[in-house]
């Protein structure tokens, strides 16, 4: 009997940063390894490799995920956005611009994961998803510093740039917070959008 396990490969298709990629992957490969080693997208960092630091955070079908814990083969057909995909048409996203303006990074190692996580958490708040610290779950969440810290708690920064990160997310959260304070404004925006 052969004591060494042979690798098993599978064909998968991923849409990565808007481009369809057909790949043959080792079924044991993490999504992070496929992104970095096969596709050359090195923005997502390998930190702890145990899903604890958040450096590898990507958007997987619109939700944040630790790419080091996701098997690539298990996400055949998924849409993946890495930090390289956040900017569009040569322009930084609002979250990226806010990070620059608020000096929200130092060594930059955690920054790609922080950016992806912040992008997704803002979407989660806009959708009305509460967090563990949301005081009133019957209303849209207001992204104060406690909410931002809780929602970003899966992303660690060893340099301690948290003050800048929270400030950056707070800057971008302005529209979400306005809507949380004035539910009528949201209804008015929905009406306005349906007219166009």
Short mmCIF file of N, CA and C in Angstrom, two decimals:
data_model
loop_
_atom_site.label_atom_id
_atom_site.label_comp_id
_atom_site.label_asym_id
_atom_site.label_seq_id
_atom_site.Cartn_x
_atom_site.Cartn_y
_atom_site.Cartn_z
N UNK A 1 0.84 -1.18 0.00
CA UNK A 1 0.00 0.00 0.00
C UNK A 1 0.89 1.24 0.00
N UNK A 2 0.51 2.23 -0.79
CA UNK A 2 1.25 3.49 -0.89
C UNK A 2 0.99 4.31 0.36
N UNK A 3 2.05 4.57 1.15
CA UNK A 3 1.85 5.31 2.40
C UNK A 3 1.76 6.81 2.19
N UNK A 4 2.21 7.27 1.02
CA UNK A 4 2.13 8.72 0.77
C UNK A 4 0.85 9.07 0.02
N UNK A 5 0.13 10.04 0.57
CA UNK A 5 -1.09 10.49 -0.08
C UNK A 5 -0.73 11.31 -1.31
N UNK A 6 -1.39 11.00 -2.38
CA UNK A 6 -1.15 11.76 -3.60
C UNK A 6 -2.08 12.95 -3.64
N UNK A 7 -1.60 14.08 -4.13
CA UNK A 7 -2.50 15.23 -4.21
C UNK A 7 -3.63 14.98 -5.19
N UNK A 8 -4.76 15.48 -4.86
CA UNK A 8 -5.93 15.40 -5.72
C UNK A 8 -6.19 16.81 -6.25
N UNK A 9 -6.39 16.90 -7.54
CA UNK A 9 -6.63 18.21 -8.14
C UNK A 9 -8.07 18.31 -8.64
N UNK A 10 -8.52 19.53 -8.73
CA UNK A 10 -9.88 19.78 -9.22
C UNK A 10 -9.89 21.08 -10.02
N UNK A 11 -10.80 21.14 -10.98
CA UNK A 11 -10.96 22.37 -11.75
C UNK A 11 -11.97 23.27 -11.05
N UNK A 12 -11.61 24.52 -10.89
CA UNK A 12 -12.53 25.49 -10.29
C UNK A 12 -12.54 26.76 -11.14
N UNK A 13 -13.62 27.46 -11.04
CA UNK A 13 -13.74 28.75 -11.71
C UNK A 13 -14.06 29.79 -10.65
N UNK A 14 -13.25 30.82 -10.59
CA UNK A 14 -13.45 31.91 -9.66
C UNK A 14 -13.52 33.21 -10.45
N UNK A 15 -14.36 34.11 -10.03
CA UNK A 15 -14.34 35.45 -10.58
C UNK A 15 -13.56 36.31 -9.59
N UNK A 16 -12.37 36.70 -9.99
CA UNK A 16 -11.48 37.41 -9.08
C UNK A 16 -11.31 38.84 -9.57
N UNK A 17 -11.72 39.76 -8.75
CA UNK A 17 -11.65 41.19 -9.09
C UNK A 17 -12.26 41.47 -10.46
N UNK A 18 -13.36 40.78 -10.73
CA UNK A 18 -14.12 41.01 -11.94
C UNK A 18 -13.71 40.18 -13.14
N UNK A 19 -12.64 39.40 -13.02
CA UNK A 19 -12.19 38.57 -14.15
C UNK A 19 -12.38 37.09 -13.82
N UNK A 20 -12.98 36.37 -14.77
CA UNK A 20 -13.17 34.94 -14.57
C UNK A 20 -11.84 34.22 -14.71
N UNK A 21 -11.53 33.35 -13.75
CA UNK A 21 -10.28 32.61 -13.76
C UNK A 21 -10.60 31.12 -13.63
N UNK A 22 -10.19 30.34 -14.62
CA UNK A 22 -10.36 28.89 -14.57
C UNK A 22 -9.04 28.30 -14.12
N UNK A 23 -9.10 27.51 -13.06
CA UNK A 23 -7.88 27.03 -12.43
C UNK A 23 -7.97 25.55 -12.12
N UNK A 24 -6.82 24.90 -12.14
CA UNK A 24 -6.74 23.53 -11.64
C UNK A 24 -5.97 23.62 -10.33
N UNK A 25 -6.64 23.26 -9.24
CA UNK A 25 -6.03 23.47 -7.93
C UNK A 25 -5.91 22.16 -7.16
N UNK A 26 -4.92 22.11 -6.31
CA UNK A 26 -4.80 21.03 -5.33
C UNK A 26 -5.99 21.20 -4.37
N UNK A 27 -6.73 20.15 -4.13
CA UNK A 27 -7.93 20.29 -3.31
C UNK A 27 -7.61 20.69 -1.87
N UNK A 28 -6.34 20.64 -1.50
CA UNK A 28 -5.95 21.05 -0.14
C UNK A 28 -5.56 22.53 -0.09
N UNK A 29 -5.55 23.20 -1.23
CA UNK A 29 -5.08 24.59 -1.28
C UNK A 29 -6.09 25.55 -0.69
N UNK A 30 -5.58 26.45 0.11
CA UNK A 30 -6.46 27.50 0.63
C UNK A 30 -6.70 28.53 -0.46
N UNK A 31 -7.78 29.27 -0.32
CA UNK A 31 -8.06 30.35 -1.25
C UNK A 31 -6.92 31.36 -1.22
N UNK A 32 -6.37 31.60 -0.04
CA UNK A 32 -5.26 32.55 0.08
C UNK A 32 -4.06 32.10 -0.74
N UNK A 33 -3.70 30.84 -0.64
CA UNK A 33 -2.55 30.35 -1.41
C UNK A 33 -2.81 30.42 -2.91
N UNK A 34 -4.03 30.13 -3.32
CA UNK A 34 -4.34 30.21 -4.75
C UNK A 34 -4.24 31.66 -5.23
N UNK A 35 -4.78 32.59 -4.43
CA UNK A 35 -4.71 34.00 -4.83
C UNK A 35 -3.26 34.47 -4.92
N UNK A 36 -2.47 34.14 -3.90
CA UNK A 36 -1.10 34.65 -3.85
C UNK A 36 -0.16 33.90 -4.80
N UNK A 37 -0.20 32.57 -4.74
CA UNK A 37 0.81 31.78 -5.45
C UNK A 37 0.42 31.45 -6.90
N UNK A 38 -0.83 31.23 -7.14
CA UNK A 38 -1.25 30.88 -8.50
C UNK A 38 -1.60 32.11 -9.31
N UNK A 39 -2.31 33.05 -8.69
CA UNK A 39 -2.76 34.23 -9.43
C UNK A 39 -1.86 35.44 -9.24
N UNK A 40 -0.90 35.36 -8.33
CA UNK A 40 0.05 36.47 -8.14
C UNK A 40 -0.55 37.69 -7.48
N UNK A 41 -1.68 37.52 -6.81
CA UNK A 41 -2.31 38.64 -6.11
C UNK A 41 -1.82 38.63 -4.66
N UNK A 42 -0.73 39.32 -4.43
CA UNK A 42 -0.05 39.25 -3.13
C UNK A 42 -0.52 40.31 -2.14
N UNK A 43 -1.58 41.04 -2.50
CA UNK A 43 -2.09 42.03 -1.56
C UNK A 43 -2.60 41.39 -0.28
N UNK A 44 -3.34 40.32 -0.40
CA UNK A 44 -3.82 39.60 0.78
C UNK A 44 -2.63 38.93 1.44
N UNK A 45 -2.44 39.18 2.71
CA UNK A 45 -1.24 38.69 3.40
C UNK A 45 -1.52 37.42 4.19
N UNK A 46 -0.47 36.59 4.26
CA UNK A 46 -0.54 35.41 5.13
C UNK A 46 0.06 35.82 6.47
N UNK A 47 -0.80 35.96 7.46
CA UNK A 47 -0.33 36.35 8.79
C UNK A 47 -0.22 35.14 9.68
N UNK A 48 -1.26 34.88 10.45
CA UNK A 48 -1.22 33.76 11.40
C UNK A 48 -1.51 32.44 10.73
N UNK A 49 -2.17 32.45 9.58
CA UNK A 49 -2.59 31.24 8.86
C UNK A 49 -3.55 30.38 9.70
N UNK A 50 -4.20 31.01 10.66
CA UNK A 50 -5.18 30.32 11.51
C UNK A 50 -6.50 31.09 11.62
N UNK A 51 -6.69 32.10 10.78
CA UNK A 51 -7.93 32.86 10.82
C UNK A 51 -8.08 33.76 12.03
N UNK A 52 -6.97 34.10 12.67
CA UNK A 52 -7.08 34.90 13.89
C UNK A 52 -6.66 36.35 13.71
N UNK A 53 -5.86 36.66 12.69
CA UNK A 53 -5.33 38.03 12.58
C UNK A 53 -6.05 38.87 11.53
N UNK A 54 -6.69 38.25 10.56
CA UNK A 54 -7.45 38.99 9.56
C UNK A 54 -6.63 39.56 8.42
N UNK A 55 -5.33 39.33 8.39
CA UNK A 55 -4.49 39.90 7.34
C UNK A 55 -4.87 39.37 5.95
N UNK A 56 -5.51 38.22 5.90
CA UNK A 56 -5.85 37.59 4.62
C UNK A 56 -7.29 37.88 4.20
N UNK A 57 -7.97 38.80 4.88
CA UNK A 57 -9.40 39.03 4.61
C UNK A 57 -9.63 39.46 3.17
N UNK A 58 -10.58 38.80 2.52
CA UNK A 58 -11.03 39.15 1.18
C UNK A 58 -12.56 39.20 1.22
N UNK A 59 -13.14 39.70 0.16
CA UNK A 59 -14.59 39.65 0.03
C UNK A 59 -14.93 38.42 -0.80
N UNK A 60 -15.70 37.54 -0.23
CA UNK A 60 -16.08 36.29 -0.87
C UNK A 60 -17.60 36.32 -1.04
N UNK A 61 -18.04 36.45 -2.30
CA UNK A 61 -19.46 36.63 -2.59
C UNK A 61 -20.04 37.79 -1.77
N UNK A 62 -19.26 38.86 -1.67
CA UNK A 62 -19.72 40.07 -1.02
C UNK A 62 -19.56 40.13 0.48
N UNK A 63 -19.13 39.03 1.07
CA UNK A 63 -18.97 39.01 2.52
C UNK A 63 -17.51 38.79 2.85
N UNK A 64 -17.08 39.36 3.96
CA UNK A 64 -15.67 39.19 4.32
C UNK A 64 -15.39 37.77 4.78
N UNK A 65 -14.21 37.30 4.43
CA UNK A 65 -13.83 35.94 4.78
C UNK A 65 -12.32 35.88 4.96
N UNK A 66 -11.90 35.02 5.87
CA UNK A 66 -10.47 34.76 6.03
C UNK A 66 -10.06 33.77 4.95
N UNK A 67 -9.30 34.24 3.99
CA UNK A 67 -8.93 33.39 2.86
C UNK A 67 -8.04 32.24 3.27
N UNK A 68 -7.36 32.35 4.39
CA UNK A 68 -6.47 31.26 4.83
C UNK A 68 -7.28 30.06 5.31
N UNK A 69 -8.54 30.28 5.68
CA UNK A 69 -9.38 29.19 6.18
C UNK A 69 -10.31 28.62 5.13
N UNK A 70 -10.35 29.26 3.97
CA UNK A 70 -11.27 28.83 2.92
C UNK A 70 -10.55 27.94 1.92
N UNK A 71 -11.05 26.76 1.70
CA UNK A 71 -10.48 25.90 0.66
C UNK A 71 -10.96 26.41 -0.70
N UNK A 72 -10.05 26.61 -1.61
CA UNK A 72 -10.41 27.15 -2.93
C UNK A 72 -11.43 26.26 -3.61
N UNK A 73 -11.27 24.96 -3.51
CA UNK A 73 -12.16 24.03 -4.21
C UNK A 73 -13.60 24.13 -3.70
N UNK A 74 -13.76 24.56 -2.47
CA UNK A 74 -15.09 24.67 -1.88
C UNK A 74 -15.83 25.92 -2.36
N UNK A 75 -15.14 26.77 -3.10
CA UNK A 75 -15.76 28.02 -3.54
C UNK A 75 -15.81 28.15 -5.05
N UNK A 76 -15.91 27.01 -5.71
CA UNK A 76 -16.06 27.00 -7.16
C UNK A 76 -17.26 27.87 -7.55
N UNK A 77 -17.04 28.80 -8.46
CA UNK A 77 -18.11 29.68 -8.91
C UNK A 77 -18.25 30.96 -8.11
N UNK A 78 -17.43 31.12 -7.09
CA UNK A 78 -17.56 32.30 -6.21
C UNK A 78 -16.95 33.54 -6.84
N UNK A 79 -17.40 34.67 -6.32
CA UNK A 79 -16.82 35.96 -6.69
C UNK A 79 -15.91 36.41 -5.55
N UNK A 80 -14.68 36.72 -5.88
CA UNK A 80 -13.69 37.11 -4.88
C UNK A 80 -13.19 38.51 -5.21
N UNK A 81 -13.13 39.35 -4.19
CA UNK A 81 -12.53 40.67 -4.35
C UNK A 81 -11.40 40.78 -3.35
N UNK A 82 -10.22 41.05 -3.85
CA UNK A 82 -9.06 41.27 -2.99
C UNK A 82 -8.80 42.77 -2.91
N UNK A 83 -7.83 43.14 -2.13
CA UNK A 83 -7.52 44.57 -2.01
C UNK A 83 -7.18 45.17 -3.38
N UNK A 84 -6.63 44.37 -4.27
CA UNK A 84 -6.31 44.87 -5.61
C UNK A 84 -7.56 45.24 -6.39
N UNK A 85 -8.70 44.68 -5.99
CA UNK A 85 -9.94 44.92 -6.71
C UNK A 85 -10.81 46.02 -6.11
N UNK A 86 -10.38 46.63 -5.02
CA UNK A 86 -11.20 47.66 -4.40
C UNK A 86 -11.19 48.95 -5.20
N UNK A 87 -10.07 49.31 -5.76
CA UNK A 87 -9.99 50.52 -6.57
C UNK A 87 -10.62 50.24 -7.93
N UNK A 88 -11.17 51.27 -8.53
CA UNK A 88 -11.80 51.12 -9.85
C UNK A 88 -11.44 52.30 -10.73
N UNK A 89 -11.19 52.02 -11.99
CA UNK A 89 -10.87 53.07 -12.96
C UNK A 89 -9.74 53.98 -12.50
N UNK A 90 -8.75 53.37 -11.86
CA UNK A 90 -7.59 54.14 -11.42
C UNK A 90 -7.82 55.02 -10.21
N UNK A 91 -8.97 54.85 -9.58
CA UNK A 91 -9.28 55.66 -8.39
C UNK A 91 -9.42 54.76 -7.19
N UNK A 92 -8.88 55.21 -6.06
CA UNK A 92 -9.02 54.47 -4.82
C UNK A 92 -10.48 54.47 -4.40
N UNK A 93 -10.88 53.45 -3.67
CA UNK A 93 -12.23 53.43 -3.12
C UNK A 93 -12.30 54.47 -2.00
N UNK A 94 -13.50 54.76 -1.57
CA UNK A 94 -13.68 55.74 -0.47
C UNK A 94 -12.97 55.27 0.79
N UNK A 95 -13.01 53.97 1.05
CA UNK A 95 -12.34 53.44 2.23
C UNK A 95 -10.82 53.59 2.09
N UNK A 96 -10.28 53.30 0.93
CA UNK A 96 -8.84 53.45 0.72
C UNK A 96 -8.41 54.91 0.88
N UNK A 97 -9.20 55.82 0.31
CA UNK A 97 -8.87 57.24 0.45
C UNK A 97 -8.89 57.67 1.91
N UNK A 98 -9.89 57.19 2.65
CA UNK A 98 -9.99 57.56 4.07
C UNK A 98 -8.82 57.00 4.87
N UNK A 99 -8.36 55.82 4.53
CA UNK A 99 -7.19 55.26 5.22
C UNK A 99 -5.97 56.14 4.97
N UNK A 100 -5.80 56.60 3.75
CA UNK A 100 -4.65 57.47 3.44
C UNK A 100 -4.78 58.78 4.20
N UNK A 101 -5.96 59.38 4.15
CA UNK A 101 -6.17 60.68 4.79
C UNK A 101 -6.01 60.62 6.30
N UNK A 102 -6.32 59.49 6.90
CA UNK A 102 -6.25 59.36 8.36
C UNK A 102 -5.00 58.63 8.84
N UNK A 103 -4.04 58.43 7.94
CA UNK A 103 -2.79 57.73 8.28
C UNK A 103 -3.12 56.44 9.05
N UNK A 104 -3.99 55.63 8.46
CA UNK A 104 -4.53 54.46 9.13
C UNK A 104 -3.67 53.21 8.98
N UNK A 105 -2.45 53.37 8.62
CA UNK A 105 -1.57 52.20 8.53
C UNK A 105 -0.15 52.63 8.84
N UNK A 106 0.62 51.67 9.31
CA UNK A 106 2.02 51.96 9.57
C UNK A 106 2.87 51.02 8.72
N UNK A 107 3.07 49.79 9.15
CA UNK A 107 3.87 48.90 8.30
C UNK A 107 3.08 48.49 7.06
N UNK A 108 1.77 48.52 7.16
CA UNK A 108 0.93 48.20 6.01
C UNK A 108 0.63 46.73 5.85
N UNK A 109 1.19 45.86 6.69
CA UNK A 109 0.98 44.43 6.52
C UNK A 109 -0.49 44.05 6.69
N UNK A 110 -1.14 44.64 7.67
CA UNK A 110 -2.55 44.29 7.92
C UNK A 110 -3.50 45.10 7.05
N UNK A 111 -2.99 46.14 6.42
CA UNK A 111 -3.85 47.10 5.72
C UNK A 111 -4.75 46.47 4.66
N UNK A 112 -4.28 45.57 3.80
CA UNK A 112 -5.20 44.98 2.81
C UNK A 112 -6.40 44.29 3.45
N UNK A 113 -6.16 43.53 4.51
CA UNK A 113 -7.26 42.88 5.21
C UNK A 113 -8.17 43.88 5.89
N UNK A 114 -7.56 44.92 6.47
CA UNK A 114 -8.37 45.96 7.12
C UNK A 114 -9.27 46.64 6.09
N UNK A 115 -8.73 46.93 4.92
CA UNK A 115 -9.51 47.61 3.88
C UNK A 115 -10.68 46.75 3.41
N UNK A 116 -10.43 45.48 3.18
CA UNK A 116 -11.51 44.58 2.75
C UNK A 116 -12.55 44.44 3.85
N UNK A 117 -12.07 44.29 5.08
CA UNK A 117 -13.00 44.12 6.19
C UNK A 117 -13.84 45.38 6.40
N UNK A 118 -13.19 46.55 6.33
CA UNK A 118 -13.92 47.81 6.50
C UNK A 118 -14.96 47.99 5.40
N UNK A 119 -14.60 47.65 4.18
CA UNK A 119 -15.54 47.76 3.06
C UNK A 119 -16.78 46.90 3.32
N UNK A 120 -16.56 45.67 3.75
CA UNK A 120 -17.68 44.76 3.99
C UNK A 120 -18.48 45.16 5.21
N UNK A 121 -17.79 45.61 6.27
CA UNK A 121 -18.55 45.96 7.49
C UNK A 121 -19.43 47.18 7.26
N UNK A 122 -18.98 48.09 6.41
CA UNK A 122 -19.82 49.24 6.07
C UNK A 122 -21.07 48.77 5.31
N UNK A 123 -20.90 47.82 4.41
CA UNK A 123 -22.05 47.26 3.70
C UNK A 123 -23.01 46.56 4.67
N UNK A 124 -22.43 45.83 5.63
CA UNK A 124 -23.25 45.14 6.63
C UNK A 124 -24.07 46.15 7.44
N UNK A 125 -23.44 47.24 7.83
CA UNK A 125 -24.15 48.26 8.61
C UNK A 125 -25.23 48.92 7.77
N UNK A 126 -24.92 49.20 6.49
CA UNK A 126 -25.92 49.81 5.60
C UNK A 126 -27.13 48.89 5.44
N UNK A 127 -26.87 47.58 5.47
CA UNK A 127 -27.96 46.61 5.34
C UNK A 127 -28.73 46.44 6.65
N UNK A 128 -28.26 47.13 7.70
CA UNK A 128 -28.97 47.07 8.98
C UNK A 128 -28.58 45.93 9.88
N UNK A 129 -27.47 45.26 9.57
CA UNK A 129 -27.06 44.13 10.41
C UNK A 129 -26.51 44.66 11.73
N UNK A 130 -27.03 44.17 12.84
CA UNK A 130 -26.50 44.59 14.13
C UNK A 130 -25.19 43.86 14.45
N UNK A 131 -24.45 44.42 15.40
CA UNK A 131 -23.25 43.74 15.90
C UNK A 131 -23.52 43.36 17.36
N UNK A 132 -22.52 42.81 18.00
CA UNK A 132 -22.67 42.41 19.41
C UNK A 132 -22.86 43.60 20.33
N UNK A 133 -22.49 44.80 19.87
CA UNK A 133 -22.61 45.98 20.74
C UNK A 133 -23.73 46.93 20.31
N UNK A 134 -24.51 46.54 19.30
CA UNK A 134 -25.62 47.39 18.87
C UNK A 134 -26.66 47.47 19.98
N UNK A 135 -26.92 48.70 20.44
CA UNK A 135 -27.81 48.87 21.58
C UNK A 135 -29.27 48.64 21.20
N UNK A 136 -29.68 49.14 20.05
CA UNK A 136 -31.08 49.03 19.63
C UNK A 136 -31.13 48.32 18.28
N UNK A 137 -31.43 47.04 18.30
CA UNK A 137 -31.40 46.25 17.07
C UNK A 137 -32.64 46.49 16.20
N UNK A 138 -33.58 47.29 16.70
CA UNK A 138 -34.77 47.57 15.88
C UNK A 138 -34.53 48.72 14.90
N UNK A 139 -33.37 49.42 15.04
CA UNK A 139 -33.03 50.53 14.15
C UNK A 139 -31.76 50.20 13.40
N UNK A 140 -31.51 50.94 12.32
CA UNK A 140 -30.23 50.78 11.63
C UNK A 140 -29.11 51.13 12.59
N UNK A 141 -28.01 50.41 12.53
CA UNK A 141 -26.90 50.67 13.46
C UNK A 141 -26.23 52.02 13.18
N UNK A 142 -25.86 52.70 14.24
CA UNK A 142 -25.10 53.94 14.15
C UNK A 142 -23.65 53.56 14.41
N UNK A 143 -22.79 53.89 13.45
CA UNK A 143 -21.39 53.45 13.54
C UNK A 143 -20.56 54.44 14.35
N UNK A 144 -20.70 54.32 15.67
CA UNK A 144 -19.82 55.10 16.54
C UNK A 144 -18.54 54.29 16.74
N UNK A 145 -17.62 54.82 17.52
CA UNK A 145 -16.32 54.14 17.68
C UNK A 145 -16.47 52.72 18.24
N UNK A 146 -17.40 52.53 19.19
CA UNK A 146 -17.58 51.19 19.76
C UNK A 146 -18.07 50.20 18.71
N UNK A 147 -19.01 50.64 17.85
CA UNK A 147 -19.50 49.77 16.78
C UNK A 147 -18.38 49.43 15.80
N UNK A 148 -17.61 50.44 15.43
CA UNK A 148 -16.53 50.20 14.46
C UNK A 148 -15.50 49.25 15.06
N UNK A 149 -15.12 49.47 16.30
CA UNK A 149 -14.13 48.58 16.94
C UNK A 149 -14.64 47.14 17.00
N UNK A 150 -15.90 46.97 17.37
CA UNK A 150 -16.46 45.62 17.45
C UNK A 150 -16.48 44.95 16.07
N UNK A 151 -16.93 45.70 15.08
CA UNK A 151 -17.06 45.13 13.74
C UNK A 151 -15.70 44.87 13.08
N UNK A 152 -14.66 45.58 13.52
CA UNK A 152 -13.33 45.39 12.96
C UNK A 152 -12.46 44.52 13.87
N UNK A 153 -13.04 43.92 14.89
CA UNK A 153 -12.24 43.21 15.89
C UNK A 153 -11.57 41.95 15.35
N UNK A 154 -11.96 41.48 14.21
CA UNK A 154 -11.31 40.31 13.63
C UNK A 154 -10.04 40.64 12.86
N UNK A 155 -9.70 41.91 12.82
CA UNK A 155 -8.50 42.34 12.10
C UNK A 155 -7.53 42.98 13.09
N UNK A 156 -6.39 42.36 13.26
CA UNK A 156 -5.40 42.85 14.23
C UNK A 156 -4.34 43.70 13.53
N UNK A 157 -3.86 44.73 14.25
CA UNK A 157 -2.78 45.58 13.76
C UNK A 157 -1.71 45.61 14.83
N UNK A 158 -0.60 44.99 14.55
CA UNK A 158 0.47 44.93 15.55
C UNK A 158 1.13 46.28 15.77
N UNK A 159 1.01 47.19 14.79
CA UNK A 159 1.61 48.52 14.95
C UNK A 159 0.73 49.42 15.82
N UNK A 160 -0.51 49.04 16.02
CA UNK A 160 -1.39 49.85 16.85
C UNK A 160 -1.96 51.06 16.14
N UNK A 161 -2.24 50.94 14.87
CA UNK A 161 -2.79 52.06 14.10
C UNK A 161 -4.30 52.15 14.23
N UNK A 162 -4.83 51.60 15.29
CA UNK A 162 -6.28 51.52 15.43
C UNK A 162 -6.96 52.89 15.44
N UNK A 163 -6.31 53.89 16.02
CA UNK A 163 -6.93 55.22 16.07
C UNK A 163 -7.21 55.72 14.65
N UNK A 164 -6.23 55.59 13.77
CA UNK A 164 -6.41 56.02 12.39
C UNK A 164 -7.41 55.17 11.64
N UNK A 165 -7.41 53.87 11.91
CA UNK A 165 -8.35 52.96 11.24
C UNK A 165 -9.78 53.30 11.63
N UNK A 166 -10.02 53.48 12.92
CA UNK A 166 -11.37 53.83 13.37
C UNK A 166 -11.79 55.18 12.77
N UNK A 167 -10.87 56.14 12.75
CA UNK A 167 -11.20 57.45 12.18
C UNK A 167 -11.53 57.33 10.70
N UNK A 168 -10.80 56.51 9.98
CA UNK A 168 -11.05 56.33 8.55
C UNK A 168 -12.42 55.71 8.31
N UNK A 169 -12.73 54.67 9.05
CA UNK A 169 -14.03 54.02 8.88
C UNK A 169 -15.15 54.98 9.27
N UNK A 170 -14.94 55.74 10.35
CA UNK A 170 -15.95 56.71 10.78
C UNK A 170 -16.20 57.76 9.69
N UNK A 171 -15.13 58.19 9.03
CA UNK A 171 -15.29 59.15 7.94
C UNK A 171 -16.18 58.61 6.83
N UNK A 172 -15.94 57.37 6.45
CA UNK A 172 -16.70 56.78 5.35
C UNK A 172 -18.12 56.43 5.79
N UNK A 173 -18.30 56.21 7.08
CA UNK A 173 -19.62 55.82 7.60
C UNK A 173 -20.60 56.97 7.65
N UNK A 174 -20.20 58.16 7.25
CA UNK A 174 -21.08 59.33 7.37
C UNK A 174 -22.46 59.12 6.82
N UNK A 175 -22.59 58.59 5.62
CA UNK A 175 -23.90 58.38 5.01
C UNK A 175 -24.71 57.34 5.77
N UNK A 176 -24.01 56.28 6.19
CA UNK A 176 -24.70 55.24 6.96
C UNK A 176 -25.23 55.82 8.26
N UNK A 177 -24.41 56.64 8.91
CA UNK A 177 -24.84 57.22 10.18
C UNK A 177 -25.98 58.23 9.99
N UNK A 178 -25.94 58.96 8.90
CA UNK A 178 -27.02 59.90 8.63
C UNK A 178 -28.34 59.13 8.48
N UNK A 179 -28.28 58.03 7.75
CA UNK A 179 -29.48 57.21 7.57
C UNK A 179 -29.96 56.62 8.90
N UNK A 180 -29.01 56.24 9.76
CA UNK A 180 -29.40 55.67 11.06
C UNK A 180 -30.09 56.70 11.93
N UNK A 181 -29.66 57.94 11.81
CA UNK A 181 -30.27 59.00 12.62
C UNK A 181 -31.63 59.42 12.06
N UNK A 182 -31.79 59.28 10.74
CA UNK A 182 -32.99 59.80 10.09
C UNK A 182 -33.58 58.74 9.16
N UNK A 183 -34.35 57.79 9.73
CA UNK A 183 -34.91 56.72 8.89
C UNK A 183 -35.77 57.27 7.75
N UNK A 184 -36.39 58.44 7.93
CA UNK A 184 -37.19 59.03 6.87
C UNK A 184 -36.36 59.36 5.65
N UNK A 185 -35.08 59.71 5.88
CA UNK A 185 -34.19 60.03 4.77
C UNK A 185 -33.95 58.81 3.90
N UNK A 186 -33.90 57.65 4.53
CA UNK A 186 -33.69 56.42 3.76
C UNK A 186 -34.89 56.16 2.86
N UNK A 187 -36.09 56.30 3.44
CA UNK A 187 -37.31 56.07 2.65
C UNK A 187 -37.37 57.06 1.49
N UNK A 188 -36.95 58.31 1.75
CA UNK A 188 -36.97 59.32 0.69
C UNK A 188 -35.99 58.96 -0.42
N UNK A 189 -34.81 58.46 -0.04
CA UNK A 189 -33.81 58.06 -1.05
C UNK A 189 -34.31 56.90 -1.88
N UNK A 190 -35.00 55.96 -1.24
CA UNK A 190 -35.53 54.80 -1.98
C UNK A 190 -36.59 55.27 -2.98
N UNK A 191 -37.46 56.20 -2.54
CA UNK A 191 -38.47 56.74 -3.45
C UNK A 191 -37.81 57.44 -4.62
N UNK A 192 -36.81 58.25 -4.30
CA UNK A 192 -36.11 59.00 -5.34
C UNK A 192 -35.45 58.06 -6.34
N UNK A 193 -34.82 57.00 -5.83
CA UNK A 193 -34.14 56.05 -6.72
C UNK A 193 -35.13 55.32 -7.61
N UNK A 194 -36.32 55.04 -7.09
CA UNK A 194 -37.31 54.31 -7.90
C UNK A 194 -37.88 55.18 -9.01
N UNK A 195 -37.78 56.51 -8.86
CA UNK A 195 -38.29 57.41 -9.89
C UNK A 195 -37.34 57.51 -11.08
N UNK A 196 -36.06 57.23 -10.85
CA UNK A 196 -35.07 57.40 -11.94
C UNK A 196 -34.87 56.12 -12.70
#
